[in-house]
Amino acid sequence: MEPMLLKTEIDECQLSIERDDFYYQLTPDELKSLAIAEEQSRLGLVMSSEEVRREVRERYASKLGIRS
């Protein structure tokens, strides 16, 4: 009887993971985008958050009335 109990516990654990992990709800396009992003990251094609914030400030400063 123990093997069946163990299988049930594993099944419950897997269901919990699938229910709580949004990965299982992603569309094929979203999964493709994530795969591309992972590859870009692996290749070092990333920007720091500070670089992103600087670019956003530069791009939208005039629209937001912000002066550098």
CSV table of N, CA and C in Angstrom, one decimal:
chain,number,residue,atom,x,y,z
A,1,MET,N,0.8,-1.2,0.0
A,1,MET,CA,0.0,0.0,0.0
A,1,MET,C,0.8,1.3,0.0
A,2,GLU,N,2.0,1.2,0.5
A,2,GLU,CA,2.9,2.4,0.6
A,2,GLU,C,3.2,3.0,-0.8
A,3,PRO,N,3.5,2.1,-1.8
A,3,PRO,CA,3.8,2.7,-3.1
A,3,PRO,C,2.7,3.6,-3.7
A,4,MET,N,1.4,3.1,-3.5
A,4,MET,CA,0.3,3.9,-3.9
A,4,MET,C,0.2,5.2,-3.2
A,5,LEU,N,0.4,5.2,-1.9
A,5,LEU,CA,0.4,6.4,-1.1
A,5,LEU,C,1.5,7.4,-1.6
A,6,LEU,N,2.7,6.9,-1.9
A,6,LEU,CA,3.7,7.8,-2.3
A,6,LEU,C,3.3,8.4,-3.7
A,7,LYS,N,2.8,7.6,-4.6
A,7,LYS,CA,2.3,8.1,-5.9
A,7,LYS,C,1.3,9.2,-5.7
A,8,THR,N,0.4,9.0,-4.8
A,8,THR,CA,-0.6,10.0,-4.5
A,8,THR,C,0.0,11.3,-4.0
A,9,GLU,N,1.0,11.2,-3.1
A,9,GLU,CA,1.6,12.4,-2.6
A,9,GLU,C,2.4,13.1,-3.7
A,10,ILE,N,3.0,12.4,-4.6
A,10,ILE,CA,3.8,13.0,-5.7
A,10,ILE,C,2.8,13.6,-6.7
A,11,ASP,N,1.7,13.0,-7.0
A,11,ASP,CA,0.6,13.6,-7.8
A,11,ASP,C,0.1,14.9,-7.2
A,12,GLU,N,-0.2,14.9,-6.0
A,12,GLU,CA,-0.7,16.1,-5.3
A,12,GLU,C,0.4,17.2,-5.4
A,13,CYS,N,1.6,16.9,-5.2
A,13,CYS,CA,2.7,17.8,-5.3
A,13,CYS,C,2.8,18.4,-6.7
A,14,GLN,N,2.7,17.5,-7.7
A,14,GLN,CA,2.8,18.0,-9.1
A,14,GLN,C,1.6,18.9,-9.4
A,15,LEU,N,0.4,18.5,-9.0
A,15,LEU,CA,-0.8,19.4,-9.2
A,15,LEU,C,-0.6,20.7,-8.6
A,16,SER,N,0.0,20.7,-7.4
A,16,SER,CA,0.2,22.0,-6.7
A,16,SER,C,1.2,22.9,-7.4
A,17,ILE,N,2.2,22.3,-8.0
A,17,ILE,CA,3.2,23.0,-8.7
A,17,ILE,C,2.5,23.6,-10.0
A,18,GLU,N,1.8,22.8,-10.7
A,18,GLU,CA,1.2,23.2,-11.9
A,18,GLU,C,0.1,24.3,-11.7
A,19,ARG,N,-0.6,24.2,-10.6
A,19,ARG,CA,-1.6,25.2,-10.2
A,19,ARG,C,-1.0,26.5,-9.8
A,20,ASP,N,0.1,26.4,-9.1
A,20,ASP,CA,0.7,27.7,-8.5
A,20,ASP,C,1.8,28.3,-9.4
A,21,ASP,N,2.3,27.5,-10.4
A,21,ASP,CA,3.3,28.0,-11.3
A,21,ASP,C,2.7,28.5,-12.6
A,22,PHE,N,2.8,29.8,-12.8
A,22,PHE,CA,2.2,30.4,-14.0
A,22,PHE,C,2.8,29.9,-15.3
A,23,TYR,N,4.0,29.3,-15.3
A,23,TYR,CA,4.6,28.8,-16.5
A,23,TYR,C,3.7,27.9,-17.3
A,24,TYR,N,2.9,27.1,-16.6
A,24,TYR,CA,2.0,26.2,-17.3
A,24,TYR,C,0.8,26.9,-18.0
A,25,GLN,N,0.7,28.2,-17.7
A,25,GLN,CA,-0.4,29.0,-18.3
A,25,GLN,C,0.1,29.8,-19.5
A,26,LEU,N,1.4,29.8,-19.8
A,26,LEU,CA,1.9,30.7,-20.8
A,26,LEU,C,1.6,30.2,-22.2
A,27,THR,N,1.4,31.1,-23.1
A,27,THR,CA,1.1,30.7,-24.5
A,27,THR,C,2.4,30.3,-25.2
A,28,PRO,N,2.3,29.7,-26.4
A,28,PRO,CA,3.5,29.3,-27.1
A,28,PRO,C,4.4,30.6,-27.5
A,29,ASP,N,3.7,31.7,-27.8
A,29,ASP,CA,4.5,32.9,-28.1
A,29,ASP,C,5.2,33.4,-26.9
A,30,GLU,N,4.6,33.3,-25.7
A,30,GLU,CA,5.3,33.8,-24.5
A,30,GLU,C,6.5,32.9,-24.2
A,31,LEU,N,6.3,31.6,-24.4
A,31,LEU,CA,7.4,30.6,-24.1
A,31,LEU,C,8.5,30.9,-25.1
A,32,LYS,N,8.2,31.2,-26.4
A,32,LYS,CA,9.2,31.5,-27.3
A,32,LYS,C,10.0,32.8,-26.9
A,33,SER,N,9.3,33.8,-26.5
A,33,SER,CA,9.9,35.0,-26.0
A,33,SER,C,10.9,34.8,-24.8
A,34,LEU,N,10.4,33.9,-23.9
A,34,LEU,CA,11.3,33.6,-22.8
A,34,LEU,C,12.5,32.8,-23.2
A,35,ALA,N,12.4,31.9,-24.2
A,35,ALA,CA,13.5,31.2,-24.7
A,35,ALA,C,14.5,32.1,-25.3
A,36,ILE,N,14.0,33.1,-26.1
A,36,ILE,CA,14.9,34.1,-26.8
A,36,ILE,C,15.6,34.9,-25.7
A,37,ALA,N,14.9,35.4,-24.7
A,37,ALA,CA,15.5,36.2,-23.6
A,37,ALA,C,16.5,35.4,-22.9
A,38,GLU,N,16.3,34.1,-22.6
A,38,GLU,CA,17.3,33.3,-21.9
A,38,GLU,C,18.6,33.2,-22.8
A,39,GLU,N,18.4,33.0,-24.1
A,39,GLU,CA,19.6,32.9,-24.9
A,39,GLU,C,20.3,34.2,-25.0
A,40,GLN,N,19.6,35.3,-25.1
A,40,GLN,CA,20.3,36.6,-25.1
A,40,GLN,C,21.0,36.9,-23.8
A,41,SER,N,20.4,36.5,-22.7
A,41,SER,CA,21.1,36.6,-21.4
A,41,SER,C,22.3,35.8,-21.3
A,42,ARG,N,22.2,34.5,-21.8
A,42,ARG,CA,23.4,33.6,-21.9
A,42,ARG,C,24.5,34.2,-22.7
A,43,LEU,N,24.2,34.9,-23.8
A,43,LEU,CA,25.2,35.6,-24.6
A,43,LEU,C,25.7,36.9,-24.1
A,44,GLY,N,25.1,37.3,-23.0
A,44,GLY,CA,25.6,38.6,-22.4
A,44,GLY,C,24.9,39.8,-23.0
A,45,LEU,N,23.8,39.6,-23.8
A,45,LEU,CA,23.1,40.7,-24.4
A,45,LEU,C,22.0,41.3,-23.5
A,46,VAL,N,22.5,41.8,-22.4
A,46,VAL,CA,21.5,42.3,-21.4
A,46,VAL,C,21.9,43.8,-21.0
A,47,MET,N,21.0,44.4,-20.4
A,47,MET,CA,21.2,45.8,-19.9
A,47,MET,C,20.9,45.8,-18.4
A,48,SER,N,21.6,46.6,-17.7
A,48,SER,CA,21.3,46.8,-16.3
A,48,SER,C,20.0,47.6,-16.1
A,49,SER,N,19.4,47.5,-15.0
A,49,SER,CA,18.2,48.3,-14.8
A,49,SER,C,18.5,49.8,-14.8
A,50,GLU,N,19.7,50.1,-14.3
A,50,GLU,CA,20.1,51.6,-14.4
A,50,GLU,C,20.2,52.1,-15.8
A,51,GLU,N,20.7,51.2,-16.7
A,51,GLU,CA,20.8,51.6,-18.1
A,51,GLU,C,19.4,51.8,-18.7
A,52,VAL,N,18.5,50.9,-18.4
A,52,VAL,CA,17.1,51.0,-18.8
A,52,VAL,C,16.5,52.3,-18.3
A,53,ARG,N,16.6,52.6,-17.1
A,53,ARG,CA,16.0,53.8,-16.5
A,53,ARG,C,16.6,55.0,-17.2
A,54,ARG,N,17.9,55.1,-17.4
A,54,ARG,CA,18.6,56.2,-18.1
A,54,ARG,C,18.0,56.4,-19.5
A,55,GLU,N,17.8,55.3,-20.2
A,55,GLU,CA,17.3,55.4,-21.6
A,55,GLU,C,15.8,55.9,-21.5
A,56,VAL,N,15.1,55.4,-20.6
A,56,VAL,CA,13.7,55.9,-20.5
A,56,VAL,C,13.6,57.3,-20.1
A,57,ARG,N,14.4,57.8,-19.2
A,57,ARG,CA,14.5,59.2,-18.8
A,57,ARG,C,14.8,60.1,-20.1
A,58,GLU,N,15.9,59.6,-20.8
A,58,GLU,CA,16.3,60.4,-22.0
A,58,GLU,C,15.2,60.4,-23.0
A,59,ARG,N,14.5,59.3,-23.2
A,59,ARG,CA,13.5,59.2,-24.3
A,59,ARG,C,12.3,60.0,-24.0
A,60,TYR,N,11.8,60.0,-22.7
A,60,TYR,CA,10.5,60.5,-22.4
A,60,TYR,C,10.6,61.8,-21.5
A,61,ALA,N,11.8,62.3,-21.3
A,61,ALA,CA,11.9,63.5,-20.4
A,61,ALA,C,11.2,64.7,-21.0
A,62,SER,N,11.3,64.9,-22.3
A,62,SER,CA,10.6,66.1,-22.8
A,62,SER,C,9.1,65.9,-22.8
A,63,LYS,N,8.6,64.7,-22.9
A,63,LYS,CA,7.1,64.5,-22.9
A,63,LYS,C,6.6,64.6,-21.5
A,64,LEU,N,7.4,64.3,-20.5
A,64,LEU,CA,7.0,64.4,-19.1
A,64,LEU,C,7.3,65.7,-18.5
A,65,GLY,N,8.0,66.6,-19.3
A,65,GLY,CA,8.3,67.9,-18.7
A,65,GLY,C,9.5,67.9,-17.8
A,66,ILE,N,10.3,66.9,-17.9
A,66,ILE,CA,11.5,66.7,-17.0
A,66,ILE,C,12.7,67.3,-17.7
A,67,ARG,N,13.5,68.1,-17.0
A,67,ARG,CA,14.7,68.7,-17.6
A,67,ARG,C,15.9,68.0,-17.0
A,68,SER,N,16.9,67.7,-17.8
A,68,SER,CA,18.1,67.0,-17.3
A,68,SER,C,19.1,68.0,-16.8
